[in-house]
Amino acid sequence: MKKKRVMALLLAATLTIGNMSSLGMTQAAGKEDSQTQEFVRTRAADKNIALNRPARASKYLDATGGNPARLPKLAFDGKGDNQTTDAQNSRWQSGDDDTFTEQWLEVDLGNSAKVSDVTVKFFAKLYGSFVIETSDSNGAKATWKEVGKLDIPSSNDQNITRKVDLTKNGQPTEVSRYLRLRFTSYNTNAAKKSIGVYECEVHGELDTPDKPNTIKGNIAKGKKVTASGVEAEAPQYKPELAVDG
C-alpha cells in the first residue's frame, strides 16, 4: 500500500513538471512567433521610398553621340529591371573618366524615414565600394552621418546588384531627409574609372510629417489691401472694404 502511494506521488510530480516545461516552451514559442510575425509585417510593408524622388549627383555624363545624358534622377525612375533600350539608357553615370575621384549620388526622400535596406543595380563594370550617408540638409555645409557601407572588390562581373541591410536587431535604421551613396573606389577591371547606376532603391517607410498649425476662418479678414484703382465717382468704396468681414 505504502509503495503504491509513493509511486502515485512520483507520477503526480512528473506530470506537474512536464506541464510546467510544456507551458514554458509554449510561451517562449508564442513570443518568438509574435516577434517573427511583427518583423515579417514590418518588412512586408517596406516599399521603395526613393522612387521618382528628386536627385542630385557630384556630376553626370552629358549627352554625346546621340546618347542621352545620364542624369541622377534616372537612377530613381523604377526602370532598373526593364531590359528595353529605354531602360538601358535610363541610368546615372558619373562620367567617362580616365582618372578616379570620389563621386556621390543623392536622393531627397522628402522626410525622415525608417530604412531596412538599400539596393543598388550597377551598369556594366562601372561599380565600386560605397558608403551610405544621411543628412537633414544637402547644402554646402551639410553634415553627413554614415549609416552603412559596402566593399565591392574589382572583378569582370557586369550589371551586378548589391543590397546593404540596414536593420539592427530586426529593426530598420532611422535616416534623415537626404540619403546619398558616396563612392570611394572604382572597378580597376573597367575600361573607364567611373560609376554607373541603373537603379538605386531605398526600402522602408517614411515618417509621418508634422502637421502645420491650421488657421481656421477667413484669413484675409482685416488684412492690408491694395487695388489697381478706385471708381472716381465713388471714392468711398475703398479696397479694404472687400476684406472687412
PDB file of C-alpha atoms in Angstrom:
ATOM      1  CA  MET A   1       0.000   0.000   0.000  1.00  0.00           C
ATOM      2  CA  LYS A   2       2.812   2.369   1.012  1.00  0.00           C
ATOM      3  CA  LYS A   3       4.687   1.504  -2.190  1.00  0.00           C
ATOM      4  CA  LYS A   4       1.634   2.394  -4.343  1.00  0.00           C
ATOM      5  CA  ARG A   5       1.253   5.740  -2.530  1.00  0.00           C
ATOM      6  CA  VAL A   6       4.911   6.629  -3.248  1.00  0.00           C
ATOM      7  CA  MET A   7       4.525   5.687  -6.914  1.00  0.00           C
ATOM      8  CA  ALA A   8       1.409   7.850  -7.190  1.00  0.00           C
ATOM      9  CA  LEU A   9       3.239  10.839  -5.701  1.00  0.00           C
ATOM     10  CA  LEU A  10       6.165  10.395  -8.104  1.00  0.00           C
ATOM     11  CA  LEU A  11       3.790  10.181 -11.077  1.00  0.00           C
ATOM     12  CA  ALA A  12       1.975  13.352  -9.996  1.00  0.00           C
ATOM     13  CA  ALA A  13       5.286  15.222  -9.624  1.00  0.00           C
ATOM     14  CA  THR A  14       6.431  14.086 -13.065  1.00  0.00           C
ATOM     15  CA  LEU A  15       3.198  15.240 -14.672  1.00  0.00           C
ATOM     16  CA  THR A  16       3.396  18.619 -12.922  1.00  0.00           C
ATOM     17  CA  ILE A  17       6.989  19.228 -14.058  1.00  0.00           C
ATOM     18  CA  GLY A  18       6.101  18.128 -17.587  1.00  0.00           C
ATOM     19  CA  ASN A  19       3.153  20.520 -17.733  1.00  0.00           C
ATOM     20  CA  MET A  20       5.294  23.400 -16.453  1.00  0.00           C
ATOM     21  CA  SER A  21       8.003  22.677 -19.042  1.00  0.00           C
ATOM     22  CA  SER A  22       5.411  22.426 -21.785  1.00  0.00           C
ATOM     23  CA  LEU A  23       3.832  25.706 -20.687  1.00  0.00           C
ATOM     24  CA  GLY A  24       7.197  27.443 -20.656  1.00  0.00           C
ATOM     25  CA  MET A  25       8.059  26.171 -24.111  1.00  0.00           C
ATOM     26  CA  THR A  26       4.645  27.221 -25.430  1.00  0.00           C
ATOM     27  CA  GLN A  27       5.027  30.729 -24.013  1.00  0.00           C
ATOM     28  CA  ALA A  28       8.559  31.063 -25.407  1.00  0.00           C
ATOM     29  CA  ALA A  29       7.457  29.789 -28.803  1.00  0.00           C
ATOM     30  CA  GLY A  30       4.487  32.139 -28.753  1.00  0.00           C
ATOM     31  CA  LYS A  31       6.733  35.096 -28.001  1.00  0.00           C
ATOM     32  CA  GLU A  32       9.173  34.104 -30.744  1.00  0.00           C
ATOM     33  CA  ASP A  33       6.336  33.643 -33.251  1.00  0.00           C
ATOM     34  CA  SER A  34       4.953  37.060 -32.319  1.00  0.00           C
ATOM     35  CA  GLN A  35       8.327  38.723 -32.872  1.00  0.00           C
ATOM     36  CA  THR A  36       8.790  36.900 -36.179  1.00  0.00           C
ATOM     37  CA  GLN A  37       5.322  37.889 -37.390  1.00  0.00           C
ATOM     38  CA  GLU A  38       5.941  41.513 -36.410  1.00  0.00           C
ATOM     39  CA  PHE A  39       9.263  41.510 -38.286  1.00  0.00           C
ATOM     40  CA  VAL A  40       7.627  39.965 -41.362  1.00  0.00           C
ATOM     41  CA  ARG A  41       4.821  42.532 -41.253  1.00  0.00           C
ATOM     42  CA  THR A  42       7.366  45.340 -40.976  1.00  0.00           C
ATOM     43  CA  ARG A  43       9.445  44.103 -43.920  1.00  0.00           C
ATOM     44  CA  ALA A  44       6.327  43.377 -45.996  1.00  0.00           C
ATOM     45  CA  ALA A  45       5.214  46.978 -45.540  1.00  0.00           C
ATOM     46  CA  ASP A  46       8.523  48.302 -46.920  1.00  0.00           C
ATOM     47  CA  LYS A  47       8.405  49.977 -50.295  1.00  0.00           C
ATOM     48  CA  ASN A  48      10.836  51.859 -52.499  1.00  0.00           C
ATOM     49  CA  ILE A  49      10.542  55.314 -50.941  1.00  0.00           C
ATOM     50  CA  ALA A  50      13.173  56.733 -53.318  1.00  0.00           C
ATOM     51  CA  LEU A  51      11.083  56.050 -56.432  1.00  0.00           C
ATOM     52  CA  ASN A  52      10.791  59.186 -58.619  1.00  0.00           C
ATOM     53  CA  ARG A  53      12.149  61.406 -55.849  1.00  0.00           C
ATOM     54  CA  PRO A  54      14.354  64.446 -56.668  1.00  0.00           C
ATOM     55  CA  ALA A  55      18.010  63.501 -57.075  1.00  0.00           C
ATOM     56  CA  ARG A  56      21.429  65.105 -57.401  1.00  0.00           C
ATOM     57  CA  ALA A  57      24.966  63.884 -58.000  1.00  0.00           C
ATOM     58  CA  SER A  58      28.532  65.102 -57.875  1.00  0.00           C
ATOM     59  CA  LYS A  59      28.456  65.135 -61.687  1.00  0.00           C
ATOM     60  CA  TYR A  60      26.995  63.210 -64.616  1.00  0.00           C
ATOM     61  CA  LEU A  61      27.827  62.205 -68.164  1.00  0.00           C
ATOM     62  CA  ASP A  62      26.476  64.698 -70.706  1.00  0.00           C
ATOM     63  CA  ALA A  63      24.587  63.659 -73.826  1.00  0.00           C
ATOM     64  CA  THR A  64      27.029  62.552 -76.525  1.00  0.00           C
ATOM     65  CA  GLY A  65      26.807  60.937 -79.956  1.00  0.00           C
ATOM     66  CA  GLY A  66      23.044  60.635 -79.875  1.00  0.00           C
ATOM     67  CA  ASN A  67      23.069  59.103 -76.394  1.00  0.00           C
ATOM     68  CA  PRO A  68      21.034  60.889 -73.704  1.00  0.00           C
ATOM     69  CA  ALA A  69      22.564  62.483 -70.632  1.00  0.00           C
ATOM     70  CA  ARG A  70      22.974  60.077 -67.707  1.00  0.00           C
ATOM     71  CA  LEU A  71      21.133  62.230 -65.175  1.00  0.00           C
ATOM     72  CA  PRO A  72      20.943  61.457 -61.423  1.00  0.00           C
ATOM     73  CA  LYS A  73      17.137  61.199 -61.487  1.00  0.00           C
ATOM     74  CA  LEU A  74      17.374  58.237 -63.884  1.00  0.00           C
ATOM     75  CA  ALA A  75      18.724  56.097 -61.040  1.00  0.00           C
ATOM     76  CA  PHE A  76      15.396  56.504 -59.227  1.00  0.00           C
ATOM     77  CA  ASP A  77      12.856  56.065 -62.051  1.00  0.00           C
ATOM     78  CA  GLY A  78      11.994  52.405 -61.392  1.00  0.00           C
ATOM     79  CA  LYS A  79      13.310  51.086 -64.715  1.00  0.00           C
ATOM     80  CA  GLY A  80      16.171  49.050 -63.289  1.00  0.00           C
ATOM     81  CA  ASP A  81      14.516  45.673 -64.005  1.00  0.00           C
ATOM     82  CA  ASN A  82      13.390  46.562 -67.517  1.00  0.00           C
ATOM     83  CA  GLN A  83      15.588  45.244 -70.340  1.00  0.00           C
ATOM     84  CA  THR A  84      14.249  47.585 -73.039  1.00  0.00           C
ATOM     85  CA  THR A  85      16.549  50.045 -74.809  1.00  0.00           C
ATOM     86  CA  ASP A  86      14.832  52.867 -72.946  1.00  0.00           C
ATOM     87  CA  ALA A  87      15.634  51.233 -69.620  1.00  0.00           C
ATOM     88  CA  GLN A  88      19.253  50.572 -70.603  1.00  0.00           C
ATOM     89  CA  ASN A  89      19.638  54.271 -71.331  1.00  0.00           C
ATOM     90  CA  SER A  90      17.947  55.101 -68.039  1.00  0.00           C
ATOM     91  CA  ARG A  91      20.874  55.314 -65.653  1.00  0.00           C
ATOM     92  CA  TRP A  92      23.104  57.725 -63.809  1.00  0.00           C
ATOM     93  CA  GLN A  93      26.743  57.715 -64.829  1.00  0.00           C
ATOM     94  CA  SER A  94      29.345  59.935 -63.223  1.00  0.00           C
ATOM     95  CA  GLY A  95      31.282  60.385 -66.441  1.00  0.00           C
ATOM     96  CA  ASP A  96      33.628  58.749 -68.918  1.00  0.00           C
ATOM     97  CA  ASP A  97      36.726  59.298 -66.843  1.00  0.00           C
ATOM     98  CA  ASP A  98      40.346  58.216 -67.153  1.00  0.00           C
ATOM     99  CA  THR A  99      41.113  59.214 -63.554  1.00  0.00           C
ATOM    100  CA  PHE A 100      39.017  58.451 -60.487  1.00  0.00           C
ATOM    101  CA  THR A 101      37.741  60.880 -57.872  1.00  0.00           C
ATOM    102  CA  GLU A 102      35.108  60.174 -55.235  1.00  0.00           C
ATOM    103  CA  GLN A 103      31.559  60.527 -56.556  1.00  0.00           C
ATOM    104  CA  TRP A 104      28.173  60.731 -54.848  1.00  0.00           C
ATOM    105  CA  LEU A 105      24.557  60.086 -55.757  1.00  0.00           C
ATOM    106  CA  GLU A 106      21.889  61.707 -53.574  1.00  0.00           C
ATOM    107  CA  VAL A 107      18.117  61.383 -53.222  1.00  0.00           C
ATOM    108  CA  ASP A 108      15.666  63.645 -51.406  1.00  0.00           C
ATOM    109  CA  LEU A 109      13.220  61.354 -49.591  1.00  0.00           C
ATOM    110  CA  GLY A 110      11.056  64.327 -48.623  1.00  0.00           C
ATOM    111  CA  ASN A 111      11.087  63.452 -44.929  1.00  0.00           C
ATOM    112  CA  SER A 112      12.902  61.331 -42.385  1.00  0.00           C
ATOM    113  CA  ALA A 113      12.307  57.588 -42.720  1.00  0.00           C
ATOM    114  CA  LYS A 114      12.917  54.131 -41.317  1.00  0.00           C
ATOM    115  CA  VAL A 115      15.024  52.211 -43.846  1.00  0.00           C
ATOM    116  CA  SER A 116      15.563  48.448 -43.904  1.00  0.00           C
ATOM    117  CA  ASP A 117      17.888  48.200 -46.908  1.00  0.00           C
ATOM    118  CA  VAL A 118      19.385  49.982 -49.898  1.00  0.00           C
ATOM    119  CA  THR A 119      19.646  48.046 -53.166  1.00  0.00           C
ATOM    120  CA  VAL A 120      21.920  49.253 -55.973  1.00  0.00           C
ATOM    121  CA  LYS A 121      21.872  47.928 -59.549  1.00  0.00           C
ATOM    122  CA  PHE A 122      25.057  48.848 -61.398  1.00  0.00           C
ATOM    123  CA  PHE A 123      25.691  49.385 -65.101  1.00  0.00           C
ATOM    124  CA  ALA A 124      28.254  47.156 -66.836  1.00  0.00           C
ATOM    125  CA  LYS A 125      31.531  47.133 -64.850  1.00  0.00           C
ATOM    126  CA  LEU A 126      31.113  50.663 -63.507  1.00  0.00           C
ATOM    127  CA  TYR A 127      30.883  49.945 -59.788  1.00  0.00           C
ATOM    128  CA  GLY A 128      32.909  50.372 -56.631  1.00  0.00           C
ATOM    129  CA  SER A 129      32.806  50.427 -52.848  1.00  0.00           C
ATOM    130  CA  PHE A 130      30.469  52.963 -51.290  1.00  0.00           C
ATOM    131  CA  VAL A 131      29.301  54.496 -48.033  1.00  0.00           C
ATOM    132  CA  ILE A 132      25.629  55.255 -47.304  1.00  0.00           C
ATOM    133  CA  GLU A 133      25.200  58.625 -45.609  1.00  0.00           C
ATOM    134  CA  THR A 134      22.260  60.698 -44.396  1.00  0.00           C
ATOM    135  CA  SER A 135      21.659  64.348 -43.509  1.00  0.00           C
ATOM    136  CA  ASP A 136      18.778  66.705 -42.782  1.00  0.00           C
ATOM    137  CA  SER A 137      20.306  69.197 -45.225  1.00  0.00           C
ATOM    138  CA  ASN A 138      22.028  68.934 -48.587  1.00  0.00           C
ATOM    139  CA  GLY A 139      23.669  72.342 -48.545  1.00  0.00           C
ATOM    140  CA  ALA A 140      27.373  73.010 -48.945  1.00  0.00           C
ATOM    141  CA  LYS A 141      27.867  72.929 -45.160  1.00  0.00           C
ATOM    142  CA  ALA A 142      25.694  69.863 -44.524  1.00  0.00           C
ATOM    143  CA  THR A 143      26.898  67.284 -42.015  1.00  0.00           C
ATOM    144  CA  TRP A 144      26.581  63.712 -43.251  1.00  0.00           C
ATOM    145  CA  LYS A 145      26.281  60.688 -40.970  1.00  0.00           C
ATOM    146  CA  GLU A 146      27.307  57.198 -42.072  1.00  0.00           C
ATOM    147  CA  VAL A 147      24.580  54.559 -41.691  1.00  0.00           C
ATOM    148  CA  GLY A 148      26.029  51.755 -43.800  1.00  0.00           C
ATOM    149  CA  LYS A 149      28.734  50.765 -46.254  1.00  0.00           C
ATOM    150  CA  LEU A 150      29.702  48.048 -48.696  1.00  0.00           C
ATOM    151  CA  ASP A 151      33.073  46.977 -50.050  1.00  0.00           C
ATOM    152  CA  ILE A 152      32.931  45.770 -53.652  1.00  0.00           C
ATOM    153  CA  PRO A 153      36.160  44.255 -54.996  1.00  0.00           C
ATOM    154  CA  SER A 154      37.197  44.717 -58.615  1.00  0.00           C
ATOM    155  CA  SER A 155      36.076  41.967 -60.994  1.00  0.00           C
ATOM    156  CA  ASN A 156      34.922  41.246 -64.534  1.00  0.00           C
ATOM    157  CA  ASP A 157      31.306  40.769 -63.419  1.00  0.00           C
ATOM    158  CA  GLN A 158      28.803  43.032 -65.161  1.00  0.00           C
ATOM    159  CA  ASN A 159      25.451  44.566 -64.215  1.00  0.00           C
ATOM    160  CA  ILE A 160      25.748  43.422 -60.613  1.00  0.00           C
ATOM    161  CA  THR A 161      23.163  44.094 -57.911  1.00  0.00           C
ATOM    162  CA  ARG A 162      24.154  44.657 -54.298  1.00  0.00           C
ATOM    163  CA  LYS A 163      21.958  45.082 -51.229  1.00  0.00           C
ATOM    164  CA  VAL A 164      23.018  46.693 -47.961  1.00  0.00           C
ATOM    165  CA  ASP A 165      20.952  45.545 -44.985  1.00  0.00           C
ATOM    166  CA  LEU A 166      20.401  48.469 -42.618  1.00  0.00           C
ATOM    167  CA  THR A 167      18.415  46.614 -39.963  1.00  0.00           C
ATOM    168  CA  LYS A 168      19.782  46.232 -36.457  1.00  0.00           C
ATOM    169  CA  ASN A 169      18.263  43.589 -34.190  1.00  0.00           C
ATOM    170  CA  GLY A 170      15.448  43.278 -36.702  1.00  0.00           C
ATOM    171  CA  GLN A 171      14.670  46.998 -36.660  1.00  0.00           C
ATOM    172  CA  PRO A 172      15.181  49.460 -39.550  1.00  0.00           C
ATOM    173  CA  THR A 173      17.597  52.378 -39.321  1.00  0.00           C
ATOM    174  CA  GLU A 174      16.245  55.896 -38.856  1.00  0.00           C
ATOM    175  CA  VAL A 175      17.552  58.230 -41.562  1.00  0.00           C
ATOM    176  CA  SER A 176      17.112  61.929 -42.256  1.00  0.00           C
ATOM    177  CA  ARG A 177      15.519  63.511 -45.308  1.00  0.00           C
ATOM    178  CA  TYR A 178      18.547  63.217 -47.592  1.00  0.00           C
ATOM    179  CA  LEU A 179      20.317  59.947 -48.357  1.00  0.00           C
ATOM    180  CA  ARG A 180      23.358  59.516 -50.539  1.00  0.00           C
ATOM    181  CA  LEU A 181      25.818  56.927 -51.785  1.00  0.00           C
ATOM    182  CA  ARG A 182      29.426  58.129 -51.674  1.00  0.00           C
ATOM    183  CA  PHE A 183      31.647  56.021 -53.903  1.00  0.00           C
ATOM    184  CA  THR A 184      35.163  55.636 -52.557  1.00  0.00           C
ATOM    185  CA  SER A 185      36.666  53.317 -55.185  1.00  0.00           C
ATOM    186  CA  TYR A 186      36.188  52.088 -58.743  1.00  0.00           C
ATOM    187  CA  ASN A 187      36.452  48.780 -60.575  1.00  0.00           C
ATOM    188  CA  THR A 188      40.027  48.508 -61.851  1.00  0.00           C
ATOM    189  CA  ASN A 189      38.842  45.980 -64.463  1.00  0.00           C
ATOM    190  CA  ALA A 190      36.531  48.521 -66.112  1.00  0.00           C
ATOM    191  CA  ALA A 191      37.573  50.466 -69.209  1.00  0.00           C
ATOM    192  CA  LYS A 192      36.668  53.755 -67.524  1.00  0.00           C
ATOM    193  CA  LYS A 193      37.145  54.957 -63.959  1.00  0.00           C
ATOM    194  CA  SER A 194      33.535  55.981 -63.456  1.00  0.00           C
ATOM    195  CA  ILE A 195      30.405  54.849 -61.618  1.00  0.00           C
ATOM    196  CA  GLY A 196      27.170  53.831 -63.350  1.00  0.00           C
ATOM    197  CA  VAL A 197      23.899  53.046 -61.567  1.00  0.00           C
ATOM    198  CA  TYR A 198      20.814  51.694 -63.321  1.00  0.00           C
ATOM    199  CA  GLU A 199      18.685  51.910 -60.192  1.00  0.00           C
ATOM    200  CA  CYS A 200      19.001  52.733 -56.514  1.00  0.00           C
ATOM    201  CA  GLU A 201      16.139  51.534 -54.322  1.00  0.00           C
ATOM    202  CA  VAL A 202      15.628  52.607 -50.720  1.00  0.00           C
ATOM    203  CA  HIS A 203      13.258  50.194 -48.981  1.00  0.00           C
ATOM    204  CA  GLY A 204      11.499  51.412 -45.884  1.00  0.00           C
ATOM    205  CA  GLU A 205       8.723  53.630 -44.614  1.00  0.00           C
ATOM    206  CA  LEU A 206       8.546  57.407 -44.449  1.00  0.00           C
ATOM    207  CA  ASP A 207       7.877  59.005 -41.097  1.00  0.00           C
ATOM    208  CA  THR A 208       4.592  60.892 -40.795  1.00  0.00           C
ATOM    209  CA  PRO A 209       5.348  64.589 -41.333  1.00  0.00           C
ATOM    210  CA  ASP A 210       4.461  67.007 -38.577  1.00  0.00           C
ATOM    211  CA  LYS A 211       1.187  68.761 -39.301  1.00  0.00           C
ATOM    212  CA  PRO A 212       1.491  72.555 -39.538  1.00  0.00           C
ATOM    213  CA  ASN A 213      -0.681  74.734 -37.336  1.00  0.00           C
ATOM    214  CA  THR A 214      -4.069  75.065 -39.001  1.00  0.00           C
ATOM    215  CA  ILE A 215      -5.528  78.547 -39.356  1.00  0.00           C
ATOM    216  CA  LYS A 216      -9.308  78.478 -39.276  1.00  0.00           C
ATOM    217  CA  GLY A 217     -11.765  81.044 -40.562  1.00  0.00           C
ATOM    218  CA  ASN A 218     -11.316  83.894 -43.053  1.00  0.00           C
ATOM    219  CA  ILE A 219      -7.563  84.503 -43.039  1.00  0.00           C
ATOM    220  CA  ALA A 220      -7.935  87.592 -45.285  1.00  0.00           C
ATOM    221  CA  LYS A 221     -10.233  89.446 -42.895  1.00  0.00           C
ATOM    222  CA  GLY A 222      -8.808  92.777 -41.801  1.00  0.00           C
ATOM    223  CA  LYS A 223      -5.584  92.416 -43.760  1.00  0.00           C
ATOM    224  CA  LYS A 224      -3.883  95.189 -45.676  1.00  0.00           C
ATOM    225  CA  VAL A 225      -5.243  95.518 -49.221  1.00  0.00           C
ATOM    226  CA  THR A 226      -4.171  97.266 -52.412  1.00  0.00           C
ATOM    227  CA  ALA A 227      -6.031  97.597 -55.710  1.00  0.00           C
ATOM    228  CA  SER A 228      -5.347  98.774 -59.248  1.00  0.00           C
ATOM    229  CA  GLY A 229      -7.754 101.677 -58.755  1.00  0.00           C
ATOM    230  CA  VAL A 230     -10.955 103.066 -57.198  1.00  0.00           C
ATOM    231  CA  GLU A 231     -14.043 104.315 -59.028  1.00  0.00           C
ATOM    232  CA  ALA A 232     -13.703 108.071 -59.369  1.00  0.00           C
ATOM    233  CA  GLU A 233     -17.379 108.772 -58.733  1.00  0.00           C
ATOM    234  CA  ALA A 234     -17.486 106.533 -55.638  1.00  0.00           C
ATOM    235  CA  PRO A 235     -14.203 107.043 -53.747  1.00  0.00           C
ATOM    236  CA  GLN A 236     -15.834 105.758 -50.565  1.00  0.00           C
ATOM    237  CA  TYR A 237     -15.632 102.223 -51.931  1.00  0.00           C
ATOM    238  CA  LYS A 238     -12.087 101.581 -50.825  1.00  0.00           C
ATOM    239  CA  PRO A 239     -10.219  98.255 -51.377  1.00  0.00           C
ATOM    240  CA  GLU A 240     -10.158  97.375 -47.664  1.00  0.00           C
ATOM    241  CA  LEU A 241     -13.958  97.095 -47.721  1.00  0.00           C
ATOM    242  CA  ALA A 242     -13.524  93.830 -49.648  1.00  0.00           C
ATOM    243  CA  VAL A 243     -11.947  92.163 -46.608  1.00  0.00           C
ATOM    244  CA  ASP A 244     -13.805  93.807 -43.733  1.00  0.00           C
ATOM    245  CA  GLY A 245     -15.888  90.726 -42.971  1.00  0.00           C
TER     246      GLY A 245
END
